[in-house]
GROMACS .gro file of C-alpha atoms in nm:
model
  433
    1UNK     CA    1  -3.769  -0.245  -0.801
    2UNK     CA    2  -3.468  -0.222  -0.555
    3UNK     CA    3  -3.378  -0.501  -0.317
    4UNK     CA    4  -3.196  -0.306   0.015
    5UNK     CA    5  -2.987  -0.491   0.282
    6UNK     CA    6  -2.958  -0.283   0.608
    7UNK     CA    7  -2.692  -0.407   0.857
    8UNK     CA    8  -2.492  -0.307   1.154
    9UNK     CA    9  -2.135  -0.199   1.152
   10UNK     CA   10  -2.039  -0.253   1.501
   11UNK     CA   11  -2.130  -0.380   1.801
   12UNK     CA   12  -2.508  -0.371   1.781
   13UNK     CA   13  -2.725  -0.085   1.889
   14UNK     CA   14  -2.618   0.155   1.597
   15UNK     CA   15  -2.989   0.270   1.562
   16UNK     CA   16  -3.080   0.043   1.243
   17UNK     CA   17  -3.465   0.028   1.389
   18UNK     CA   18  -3.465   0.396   1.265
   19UNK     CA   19  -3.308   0.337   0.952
   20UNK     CA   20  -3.529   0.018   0.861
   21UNK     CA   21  -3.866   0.247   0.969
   22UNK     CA   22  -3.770   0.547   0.736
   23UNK     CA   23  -3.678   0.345   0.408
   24UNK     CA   24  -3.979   0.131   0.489
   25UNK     CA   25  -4.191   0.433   0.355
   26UNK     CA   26  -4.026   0.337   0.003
   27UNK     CA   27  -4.042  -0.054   0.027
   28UNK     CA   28  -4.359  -0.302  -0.003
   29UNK     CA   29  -4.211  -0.615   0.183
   30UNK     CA   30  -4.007  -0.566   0.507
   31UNK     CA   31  -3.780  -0.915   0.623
   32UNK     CA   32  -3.630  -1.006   0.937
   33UNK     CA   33  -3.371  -1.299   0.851
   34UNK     CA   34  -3.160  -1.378   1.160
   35UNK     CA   35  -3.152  -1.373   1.552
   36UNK     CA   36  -3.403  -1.360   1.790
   37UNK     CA   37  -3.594  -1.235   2.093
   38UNK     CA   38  -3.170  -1.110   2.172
   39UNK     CA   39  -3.172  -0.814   1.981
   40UNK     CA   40  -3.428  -0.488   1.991
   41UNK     CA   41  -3.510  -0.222   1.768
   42UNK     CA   42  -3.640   0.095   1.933
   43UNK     CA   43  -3.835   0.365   1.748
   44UNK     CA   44  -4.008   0.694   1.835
   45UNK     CA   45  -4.283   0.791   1.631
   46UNK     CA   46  -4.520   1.042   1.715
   47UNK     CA   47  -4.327   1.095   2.068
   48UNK     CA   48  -4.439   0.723   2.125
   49UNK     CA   49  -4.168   0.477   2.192
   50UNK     CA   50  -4.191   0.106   2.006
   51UNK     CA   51  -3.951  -0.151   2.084
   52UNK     CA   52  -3.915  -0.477   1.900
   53UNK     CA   53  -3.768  -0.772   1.917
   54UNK     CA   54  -3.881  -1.044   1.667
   55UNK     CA   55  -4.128  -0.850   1.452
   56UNK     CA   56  -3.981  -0.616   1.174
   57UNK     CA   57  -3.979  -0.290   1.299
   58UNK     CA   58  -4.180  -0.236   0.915
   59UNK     CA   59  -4.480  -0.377   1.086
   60UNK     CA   60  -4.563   0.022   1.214
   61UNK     CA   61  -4.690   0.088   0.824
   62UNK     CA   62  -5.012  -0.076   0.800
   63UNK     CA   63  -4.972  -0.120   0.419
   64UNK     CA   64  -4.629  -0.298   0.414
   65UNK     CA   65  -4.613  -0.685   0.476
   66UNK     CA   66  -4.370  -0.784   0.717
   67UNK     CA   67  -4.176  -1.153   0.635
   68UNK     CA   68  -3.953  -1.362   0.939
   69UNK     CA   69  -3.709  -1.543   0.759
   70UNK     CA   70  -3.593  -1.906   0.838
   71UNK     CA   71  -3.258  -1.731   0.989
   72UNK     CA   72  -3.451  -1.613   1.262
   73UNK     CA   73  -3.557  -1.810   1.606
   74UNK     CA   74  -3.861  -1.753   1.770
   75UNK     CA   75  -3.974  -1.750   2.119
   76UNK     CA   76  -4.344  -1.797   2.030
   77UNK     CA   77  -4.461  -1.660   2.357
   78UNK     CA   78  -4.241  -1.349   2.275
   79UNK     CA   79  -4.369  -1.318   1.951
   80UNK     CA   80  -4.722  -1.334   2.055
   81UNK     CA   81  -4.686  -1.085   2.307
   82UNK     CA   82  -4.518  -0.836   2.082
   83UNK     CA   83  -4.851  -0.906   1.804
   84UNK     CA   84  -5.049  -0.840   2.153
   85UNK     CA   85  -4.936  -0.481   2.250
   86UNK     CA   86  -4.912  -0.375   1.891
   87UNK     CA   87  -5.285  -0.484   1.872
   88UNK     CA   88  -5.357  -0.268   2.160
   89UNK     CA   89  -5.243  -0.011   2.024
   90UNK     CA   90  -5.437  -0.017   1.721
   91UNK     CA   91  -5.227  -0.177   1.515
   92UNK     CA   92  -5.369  -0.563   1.473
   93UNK     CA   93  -5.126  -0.784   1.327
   94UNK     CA   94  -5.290  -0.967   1.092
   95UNK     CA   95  -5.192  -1.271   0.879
   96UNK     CA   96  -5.204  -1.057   0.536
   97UNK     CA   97  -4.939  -0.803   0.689
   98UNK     CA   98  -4.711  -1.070   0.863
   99UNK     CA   99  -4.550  -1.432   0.760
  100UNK     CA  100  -4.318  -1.635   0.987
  101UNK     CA  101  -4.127  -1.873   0.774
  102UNK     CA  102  -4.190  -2.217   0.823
  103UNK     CA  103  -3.859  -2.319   0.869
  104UNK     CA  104  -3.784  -2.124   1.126
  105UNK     CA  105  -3.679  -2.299   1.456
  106UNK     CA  106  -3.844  -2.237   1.756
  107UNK     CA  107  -3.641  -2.147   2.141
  108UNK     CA  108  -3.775  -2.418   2.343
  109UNK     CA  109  -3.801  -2.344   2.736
  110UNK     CA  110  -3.462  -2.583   2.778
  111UNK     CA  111  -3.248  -2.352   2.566
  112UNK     CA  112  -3.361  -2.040   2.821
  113UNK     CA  113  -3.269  -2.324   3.073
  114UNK     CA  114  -2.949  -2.410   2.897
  115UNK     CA  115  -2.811  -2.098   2.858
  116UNK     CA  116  -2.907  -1.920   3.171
  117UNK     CA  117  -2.732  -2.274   3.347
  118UNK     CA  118  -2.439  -2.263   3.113
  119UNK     CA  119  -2.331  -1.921   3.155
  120UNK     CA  120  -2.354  -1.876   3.569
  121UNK     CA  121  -2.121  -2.241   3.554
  122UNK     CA  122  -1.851  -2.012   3.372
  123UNK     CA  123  -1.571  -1.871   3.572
  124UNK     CA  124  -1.586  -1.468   3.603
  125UNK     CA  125  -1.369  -1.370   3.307
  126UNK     CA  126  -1.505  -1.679   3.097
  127UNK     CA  127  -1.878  -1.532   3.101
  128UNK     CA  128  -1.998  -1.421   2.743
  129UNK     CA  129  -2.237  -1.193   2.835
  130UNK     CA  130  -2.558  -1.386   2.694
  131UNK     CA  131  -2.895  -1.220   2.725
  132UNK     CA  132  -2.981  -1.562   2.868
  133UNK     CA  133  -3.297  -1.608   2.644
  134UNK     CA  134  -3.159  -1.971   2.484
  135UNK     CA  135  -3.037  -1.810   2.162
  136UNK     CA  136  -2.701  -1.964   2.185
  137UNK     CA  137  -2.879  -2.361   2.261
  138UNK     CA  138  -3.132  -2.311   1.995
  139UNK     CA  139  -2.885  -2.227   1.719
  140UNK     CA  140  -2.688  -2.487   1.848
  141UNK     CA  141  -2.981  -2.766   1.825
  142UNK     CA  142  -3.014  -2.629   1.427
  143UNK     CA  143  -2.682  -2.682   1.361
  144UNK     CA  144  -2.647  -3.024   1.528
  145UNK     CA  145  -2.994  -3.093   1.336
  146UNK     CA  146  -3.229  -3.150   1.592
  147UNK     CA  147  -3.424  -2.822   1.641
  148UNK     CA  148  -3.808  -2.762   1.649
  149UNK     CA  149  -3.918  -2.573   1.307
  150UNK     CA  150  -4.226  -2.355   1.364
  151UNK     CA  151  -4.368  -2.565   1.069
  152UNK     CA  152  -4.335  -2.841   1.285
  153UNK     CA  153  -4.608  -2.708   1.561
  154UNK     CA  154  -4.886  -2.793   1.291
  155UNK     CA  155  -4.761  -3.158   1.236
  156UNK     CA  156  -4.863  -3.300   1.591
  157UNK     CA  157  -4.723  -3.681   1.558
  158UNK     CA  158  -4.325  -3.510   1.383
  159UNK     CA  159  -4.368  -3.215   1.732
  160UNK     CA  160  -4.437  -3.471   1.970
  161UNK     CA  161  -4.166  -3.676   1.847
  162UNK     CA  162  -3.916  -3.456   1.816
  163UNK     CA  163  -3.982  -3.268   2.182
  164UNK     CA  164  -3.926  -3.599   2.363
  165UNK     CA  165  -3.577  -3.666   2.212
  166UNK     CA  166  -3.485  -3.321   2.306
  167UNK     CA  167  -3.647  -3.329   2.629
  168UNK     CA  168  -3.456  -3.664   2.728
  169UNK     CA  169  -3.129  -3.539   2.635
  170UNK     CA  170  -3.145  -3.178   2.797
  171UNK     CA  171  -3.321  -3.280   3.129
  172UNK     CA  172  -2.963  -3.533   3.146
  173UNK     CA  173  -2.808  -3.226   3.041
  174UNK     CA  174  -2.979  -2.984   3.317
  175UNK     CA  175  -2.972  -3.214   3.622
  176UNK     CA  176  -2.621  -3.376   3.573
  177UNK     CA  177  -2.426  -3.123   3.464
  178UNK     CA  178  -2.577  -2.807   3.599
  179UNK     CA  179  -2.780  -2.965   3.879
  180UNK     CA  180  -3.111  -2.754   3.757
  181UNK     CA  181  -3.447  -2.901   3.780
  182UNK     CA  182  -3.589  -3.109   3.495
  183UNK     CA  183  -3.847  -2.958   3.230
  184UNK     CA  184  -4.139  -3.121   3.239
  185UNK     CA  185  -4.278  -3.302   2.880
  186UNK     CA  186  -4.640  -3.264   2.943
  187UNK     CA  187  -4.606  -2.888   3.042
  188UNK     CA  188  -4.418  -2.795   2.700
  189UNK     CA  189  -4.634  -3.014   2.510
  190UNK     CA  190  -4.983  -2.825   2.569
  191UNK     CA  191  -4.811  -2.461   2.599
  192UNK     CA  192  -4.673  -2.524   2.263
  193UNK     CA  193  -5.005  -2.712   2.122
  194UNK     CA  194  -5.176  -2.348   2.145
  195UNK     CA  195  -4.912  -2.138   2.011
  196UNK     CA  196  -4.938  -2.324   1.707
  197UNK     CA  197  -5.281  -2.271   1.736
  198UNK     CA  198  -5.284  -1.913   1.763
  199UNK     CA  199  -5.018  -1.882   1.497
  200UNK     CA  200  -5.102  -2.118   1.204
  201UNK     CA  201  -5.236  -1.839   1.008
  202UNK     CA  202  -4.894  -1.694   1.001
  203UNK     CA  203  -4.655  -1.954   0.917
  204UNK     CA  204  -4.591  -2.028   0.512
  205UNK     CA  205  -4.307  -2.029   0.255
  206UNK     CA  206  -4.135  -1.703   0.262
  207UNK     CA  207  -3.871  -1.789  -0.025
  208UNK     CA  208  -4.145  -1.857  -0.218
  209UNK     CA  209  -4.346  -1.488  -0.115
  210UNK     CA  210  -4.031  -1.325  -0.174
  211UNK     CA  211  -3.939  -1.477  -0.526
  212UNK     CA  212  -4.305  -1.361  -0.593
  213UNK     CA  213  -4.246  -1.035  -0.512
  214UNK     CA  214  -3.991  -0.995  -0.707
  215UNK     CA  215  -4.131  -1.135  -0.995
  216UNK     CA  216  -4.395  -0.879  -0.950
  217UNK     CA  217  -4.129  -0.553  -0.905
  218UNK     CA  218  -4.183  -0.488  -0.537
  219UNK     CA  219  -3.897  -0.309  -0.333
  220UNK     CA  220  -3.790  -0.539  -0.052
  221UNK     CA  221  -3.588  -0.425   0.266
  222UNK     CA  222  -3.364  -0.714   0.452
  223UNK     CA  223  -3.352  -0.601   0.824
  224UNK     CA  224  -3.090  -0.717   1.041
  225UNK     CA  225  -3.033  -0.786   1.380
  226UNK     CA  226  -2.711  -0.650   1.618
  227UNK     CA  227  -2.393  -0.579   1.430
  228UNK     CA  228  -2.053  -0.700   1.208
  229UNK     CA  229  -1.869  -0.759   1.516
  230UNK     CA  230  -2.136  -0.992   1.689
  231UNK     CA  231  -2.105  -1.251   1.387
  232UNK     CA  232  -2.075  -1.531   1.489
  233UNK     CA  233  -1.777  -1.620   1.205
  234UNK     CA  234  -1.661  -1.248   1.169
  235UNK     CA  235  -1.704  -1.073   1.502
  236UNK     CA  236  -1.505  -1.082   1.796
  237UNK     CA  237  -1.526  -1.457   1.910
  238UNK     CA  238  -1.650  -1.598   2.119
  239UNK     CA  239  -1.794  -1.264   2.248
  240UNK     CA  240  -2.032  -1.260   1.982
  241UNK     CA  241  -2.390  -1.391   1.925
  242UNK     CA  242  -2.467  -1.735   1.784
  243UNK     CA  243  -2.605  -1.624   1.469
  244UNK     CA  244  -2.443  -1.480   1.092
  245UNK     CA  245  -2.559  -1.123   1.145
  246UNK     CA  246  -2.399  -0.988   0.835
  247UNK     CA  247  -2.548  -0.875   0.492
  248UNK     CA  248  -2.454  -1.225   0.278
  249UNK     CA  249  -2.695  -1.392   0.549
  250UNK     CA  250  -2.977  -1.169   0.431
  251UNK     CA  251  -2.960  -1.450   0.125
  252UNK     CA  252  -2.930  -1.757   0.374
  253UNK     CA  253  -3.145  -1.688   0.604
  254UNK     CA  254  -3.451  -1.563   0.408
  255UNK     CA  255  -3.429  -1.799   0.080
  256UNK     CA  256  -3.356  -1.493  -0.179
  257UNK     CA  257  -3.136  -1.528  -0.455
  258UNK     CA  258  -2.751  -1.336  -0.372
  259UNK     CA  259  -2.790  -1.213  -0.700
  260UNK     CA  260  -3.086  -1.024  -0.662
  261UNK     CA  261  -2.981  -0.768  -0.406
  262UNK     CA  262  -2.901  -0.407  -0.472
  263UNK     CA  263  -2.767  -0.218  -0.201
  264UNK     CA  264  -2.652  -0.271   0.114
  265UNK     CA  265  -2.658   0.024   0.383
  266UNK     CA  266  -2.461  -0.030   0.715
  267UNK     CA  267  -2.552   0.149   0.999
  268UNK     CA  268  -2.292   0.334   1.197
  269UNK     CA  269  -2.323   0.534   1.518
  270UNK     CA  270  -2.128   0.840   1.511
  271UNK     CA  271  -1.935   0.696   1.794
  272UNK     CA  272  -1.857   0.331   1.900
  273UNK     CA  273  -2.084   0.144   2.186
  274UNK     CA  274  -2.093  -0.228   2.317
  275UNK     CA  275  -2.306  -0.421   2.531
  276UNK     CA  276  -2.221  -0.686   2.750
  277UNK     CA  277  -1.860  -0.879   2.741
  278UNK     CA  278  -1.534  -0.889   2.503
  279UNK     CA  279  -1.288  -0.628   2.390
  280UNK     CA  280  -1.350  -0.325   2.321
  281UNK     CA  281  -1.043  -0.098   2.171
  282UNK     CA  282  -1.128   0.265   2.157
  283UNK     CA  283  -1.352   0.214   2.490
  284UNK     CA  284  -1.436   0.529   2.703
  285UNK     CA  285  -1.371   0.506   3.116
  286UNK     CA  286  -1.367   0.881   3.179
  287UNK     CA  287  -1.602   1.173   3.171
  288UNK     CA  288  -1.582   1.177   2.793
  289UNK     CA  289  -1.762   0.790   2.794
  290UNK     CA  290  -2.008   0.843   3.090
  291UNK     CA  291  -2.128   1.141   2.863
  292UNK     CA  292  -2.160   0.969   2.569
  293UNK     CA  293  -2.362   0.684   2.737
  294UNK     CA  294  -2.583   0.959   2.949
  295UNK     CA  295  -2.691   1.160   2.663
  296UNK     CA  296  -2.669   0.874   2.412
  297UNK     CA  297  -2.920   0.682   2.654
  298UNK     CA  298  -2.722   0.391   2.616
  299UNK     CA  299  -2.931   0.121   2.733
  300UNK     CA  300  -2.974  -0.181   2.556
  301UNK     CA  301  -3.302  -0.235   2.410
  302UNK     CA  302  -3.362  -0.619   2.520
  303UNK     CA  303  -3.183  -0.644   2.889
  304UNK     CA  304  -3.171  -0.296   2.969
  305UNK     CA  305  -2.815  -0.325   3.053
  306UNK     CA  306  -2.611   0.008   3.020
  307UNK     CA  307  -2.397   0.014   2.695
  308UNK     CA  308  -2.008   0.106   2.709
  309UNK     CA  309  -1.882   0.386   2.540
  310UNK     CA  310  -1.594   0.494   2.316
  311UNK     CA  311  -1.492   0.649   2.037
  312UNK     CA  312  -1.610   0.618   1.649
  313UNK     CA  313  -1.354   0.277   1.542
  314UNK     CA  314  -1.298   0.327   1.194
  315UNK     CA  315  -1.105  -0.024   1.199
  316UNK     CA  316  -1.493  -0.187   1.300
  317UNK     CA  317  -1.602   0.012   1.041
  318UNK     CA  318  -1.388  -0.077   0.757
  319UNK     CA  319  -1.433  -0.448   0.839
  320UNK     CA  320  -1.793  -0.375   0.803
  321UNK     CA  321  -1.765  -0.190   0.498
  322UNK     CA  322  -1.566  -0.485   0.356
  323UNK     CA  323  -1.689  -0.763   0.484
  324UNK     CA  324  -2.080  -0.672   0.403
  325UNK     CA  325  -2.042  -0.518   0.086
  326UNK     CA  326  -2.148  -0.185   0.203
  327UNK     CA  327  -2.276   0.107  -0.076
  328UNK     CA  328  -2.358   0.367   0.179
  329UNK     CA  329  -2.329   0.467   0.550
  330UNK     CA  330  -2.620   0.557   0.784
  331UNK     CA  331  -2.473   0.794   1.030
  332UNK     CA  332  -2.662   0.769   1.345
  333UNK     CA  333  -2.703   0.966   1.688
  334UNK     CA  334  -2.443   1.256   1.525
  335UNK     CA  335  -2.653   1.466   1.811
  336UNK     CA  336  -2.496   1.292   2.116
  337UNK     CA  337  -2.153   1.417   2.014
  338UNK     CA  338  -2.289   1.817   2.030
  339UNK     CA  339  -2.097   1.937   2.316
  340UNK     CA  340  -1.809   1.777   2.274
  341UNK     CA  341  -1.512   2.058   2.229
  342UNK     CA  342  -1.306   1.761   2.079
  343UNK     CA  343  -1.350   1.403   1.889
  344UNK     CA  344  -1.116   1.135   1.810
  345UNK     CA  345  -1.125   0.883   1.502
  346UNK     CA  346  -0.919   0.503   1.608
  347UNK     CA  347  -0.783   0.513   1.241
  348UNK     CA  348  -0.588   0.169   1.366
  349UNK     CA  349  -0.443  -0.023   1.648
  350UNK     CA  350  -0.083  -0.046   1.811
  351UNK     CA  351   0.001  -0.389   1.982
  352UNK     CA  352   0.349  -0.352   2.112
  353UNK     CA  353   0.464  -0.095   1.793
  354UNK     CA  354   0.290  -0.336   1.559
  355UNK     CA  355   0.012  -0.185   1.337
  356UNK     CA  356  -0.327  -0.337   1.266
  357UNK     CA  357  -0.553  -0.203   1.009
  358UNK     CA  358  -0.781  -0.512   1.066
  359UNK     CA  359  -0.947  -0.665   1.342
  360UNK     CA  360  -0.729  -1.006   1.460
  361UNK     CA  361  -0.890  -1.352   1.483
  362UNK     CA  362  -0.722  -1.398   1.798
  363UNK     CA  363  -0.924  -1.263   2.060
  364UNK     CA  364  -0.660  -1.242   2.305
  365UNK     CA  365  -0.423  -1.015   2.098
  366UNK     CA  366  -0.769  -0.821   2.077
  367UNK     CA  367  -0.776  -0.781   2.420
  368UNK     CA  368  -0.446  -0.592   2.422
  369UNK     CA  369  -0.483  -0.352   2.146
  370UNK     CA  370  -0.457   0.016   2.192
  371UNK     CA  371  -0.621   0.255   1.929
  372UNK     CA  372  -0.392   0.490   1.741
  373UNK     CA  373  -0.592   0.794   1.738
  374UNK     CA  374  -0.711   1.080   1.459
  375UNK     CA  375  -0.806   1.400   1.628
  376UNK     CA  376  -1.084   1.619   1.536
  377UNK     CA  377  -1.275   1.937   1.632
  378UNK     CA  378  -1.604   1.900   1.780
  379UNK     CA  379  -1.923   2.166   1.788
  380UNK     CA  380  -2.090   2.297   2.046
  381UNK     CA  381  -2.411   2.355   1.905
  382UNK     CA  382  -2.693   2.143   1.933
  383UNK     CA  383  -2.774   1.973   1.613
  384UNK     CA  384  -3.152   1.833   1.659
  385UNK     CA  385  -3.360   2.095   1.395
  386UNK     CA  386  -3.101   2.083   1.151
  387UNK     CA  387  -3.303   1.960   0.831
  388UNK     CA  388  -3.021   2.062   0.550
  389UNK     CA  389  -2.627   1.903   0.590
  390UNK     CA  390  -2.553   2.237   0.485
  391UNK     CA  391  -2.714   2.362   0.803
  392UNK     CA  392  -2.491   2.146   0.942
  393UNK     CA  393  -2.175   2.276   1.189
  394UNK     CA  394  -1.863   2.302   0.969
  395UNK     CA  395  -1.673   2.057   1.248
  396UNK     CA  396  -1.979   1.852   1.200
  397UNK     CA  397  -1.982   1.835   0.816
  398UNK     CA  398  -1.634   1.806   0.842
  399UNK     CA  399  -1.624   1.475   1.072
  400UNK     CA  400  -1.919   1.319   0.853
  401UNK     CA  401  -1.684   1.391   0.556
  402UNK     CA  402  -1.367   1.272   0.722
  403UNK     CA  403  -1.580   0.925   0.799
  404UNK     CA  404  -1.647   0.892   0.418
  405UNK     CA  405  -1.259   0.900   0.336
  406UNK     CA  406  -1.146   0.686   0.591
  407UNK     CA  407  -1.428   0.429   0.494
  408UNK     CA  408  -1.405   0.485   0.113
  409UNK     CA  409  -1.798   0.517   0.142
  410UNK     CA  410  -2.064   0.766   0.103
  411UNK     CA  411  -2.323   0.876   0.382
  412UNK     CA  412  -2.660   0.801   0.243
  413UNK     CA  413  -2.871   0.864   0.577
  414UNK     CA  414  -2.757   1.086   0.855
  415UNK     CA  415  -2.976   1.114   1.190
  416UNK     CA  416  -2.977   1.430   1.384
  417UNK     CA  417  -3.184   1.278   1.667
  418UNK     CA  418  -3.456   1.013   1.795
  419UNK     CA  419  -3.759   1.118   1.597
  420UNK     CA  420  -3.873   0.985   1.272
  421UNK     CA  421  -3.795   1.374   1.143
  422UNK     CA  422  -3.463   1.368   1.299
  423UNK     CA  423  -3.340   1.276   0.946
  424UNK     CA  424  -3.173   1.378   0.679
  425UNK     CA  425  -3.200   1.145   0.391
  426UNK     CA  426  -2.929   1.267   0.127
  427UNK     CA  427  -2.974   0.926  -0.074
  428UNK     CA  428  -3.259   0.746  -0.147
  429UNK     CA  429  -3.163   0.307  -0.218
  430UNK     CA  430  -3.481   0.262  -0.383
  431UNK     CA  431  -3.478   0.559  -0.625
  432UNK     CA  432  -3.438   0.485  -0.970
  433UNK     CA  433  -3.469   0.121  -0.934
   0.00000   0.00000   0.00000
């Protein structure tokens, strides 16, 4: 058995929905363990496009069982919705192929309230850059312990209880502070009374399912959600999301022993992209970045906003590589940089002829680094058929090798393009275990 952590190196967006759906064809139990309806993966199989946003991308194998771990929040009416379109297209979701954990919390219609309110009261400059869909108040109620667990929908008397406390305080919280309209009990009460209806079948232990299936030898792969640099204790704070996105919380946030993982794979996209707010060294304002982002098709999966471009930060990565652990890379979209007569590497930063090698804590001296640049030669031709990395361009093979010194790590997975055969898998995590 072989128990695989994939995770982000960047910013989010690095393609690991493509990464989790071709090593799910080698592993029985597929886990989501943190964030929420925030983050998307998108696949293409079959020249149909899947995006997802609380369900494990896993879920497109009809023989794998899919597990959302108590790291992640749920918007149930997301969730359902996702479970809909997935039935319609002939892929039921059924309760043998998909557990929620039951102490997961649930985003109440207050946090959507919350955070939409909170961020628009923020002065321009201030903003954060939320996706406004009350991930940052429902983490917050968690950690402040009075959330709504999912487990807590099928105990009517504890729900009841708990959603009038919370509605008390945020209605003072919406109408004297933000001068929004109160939420109305009643209206919450009976929405929520049928979710938990429609999903009882789903909720259970997931610890407990995933200490079993490990007991019994089964390969398990941890999927996370956006990148390193959106943790919320590591990333680039307070531009970051509200949630632990890197590979120790794969432990935390699903109930599986530390000890008991394998491998971790980070994903990194063969050049650097960001979505929403915060610094963003080796950014891209020219030609060079509206290329990228054009033939990248750098939208984000959840809000659709366009992504910003730059080049590959091999500071971001090396935090990354550190930081989660990392046994092998997962090059991604090495395609969108076919064209491009030259490339650049941000080996480290300059701040006023002081040299960082690390990302600061200080998000202000963030703000005012400059990358200190490593040129390379690019390739012209177009990269998408390739199925050998010795069919490879040399400048390509060369910048894929050049990324493996710099980061100390090996490639394991490079992808040559959308599709599910866009890939060349040069090492397998779960063989041999």
């Amino acid at each position: 058995m072989a128990n695989v952590v994939v995770v982000g190196t960047q910013w989010g967006d690095e393609g690991k929905g493509k990464v989790v759906d071709l090593l799910t064809r080698y592993a029985d139990y597929i886990v989501r363990f943190q964030g929420g309806n925030n983050a998307g993966h998108t696949l293409v199989v079959d020249g149909k496009q899947y995006i997802f946003h609380i369900i494990p991308s896993g879920i497109l194998y009809e023989n794998k069982k899919c597990l959302i771990g108590n790291g992640v929040i749920i918007d149930p009416a997301v969730l359902l919705h996702e479970m809909q379109e997935l039935a319609d297209n002939g892929l039921p979701v059924t309760p043998d192929r998909l557990m929620i954990s039951e102490r997961a919390h649930l985003i109440m219609p207050y946090h959507n309230k919350l955070d939409l309110s909170s961020e628009a009261a923020k002065k321009q400059g201030a903003k954060i850059g939320t996706t406004g869909r009350g991930i940052g108040p429902c983490y917050g109620d968690k950690i402040s312990r009075k959330g709504i667990k999912i487990g807590e929908l099928l105990d009517d008397a504890l729900f009841k209880e708990k959603l009038n406390y919370n509605i008390e305080e945020k209605n003072f919280l919406l109408t004297q502070k933000f001068n929004s309209e109160p939420v109305l009990f009643d209206k919450i009460y009976r929405q929520f009374q049928e979710f938990g209806e429609q999903l009882a079948p789903y909720i259970g232990n997931v610890s407990v399912e995933l200490d079993h299936a490990r007991k019994n030898e089964k390969h398990i792969l941890f999927e996370g959600a956006q990148g390193t640099q959106l943790d919320i204790d590591h990333g680039t704070y307070p531009f970051v999301t509200s949630s632990n996105t890197v590979a120790g919380n794969a432990c935390t946030g699903s109930g599986f022993g530390p000890s008991h993982i394998n491998c971790v794979i980070g994903i990194l996209k063969a050049y650097t992209t960001r979505v929403g707010e915060g610094p963003f060294p080796s950014e891209l304002f020219d030609e060079v970045g509206d290329s990228l982002q054009k033939k990248g098709g750098e939208f984000g999966a959840t809000t659709g906003r366009k992504r910003r471009c730059g080049w590959l930060d091999a500071v971001v990565a090396n935090e990354a590589v550190r930081i989660n652990g990392i046994n092998g890379l997962a090059i991604t979209k090495l395609d969108v940089l076919s064209g491009q007569p030259q490339l650049k590497i941000a080996t480290s930063y300059d701040e006023g002829g002081h040299r960082f090698t690390a990302m600061p804590g200080n998000i202000k001296k963030v703000a005012s680094l400059k990358p200190v640049y490593e040129d390379m030669v690019g390739w012209s031709e177009e990269i998408r058929d390739v199925k050998s990395v010795d069919d490879l361009p040399a400048s390509a093979r060369a910048y894929v090798k050049r990324i493996e010194e710099i980061t100390e790590t090996p490639a394991f997975i490079l992808s040559v393009g959308p599709g599910r055969d866009e890939t060349l898998l040069l090492q397998n995590p779960f063989a041999g275990k």
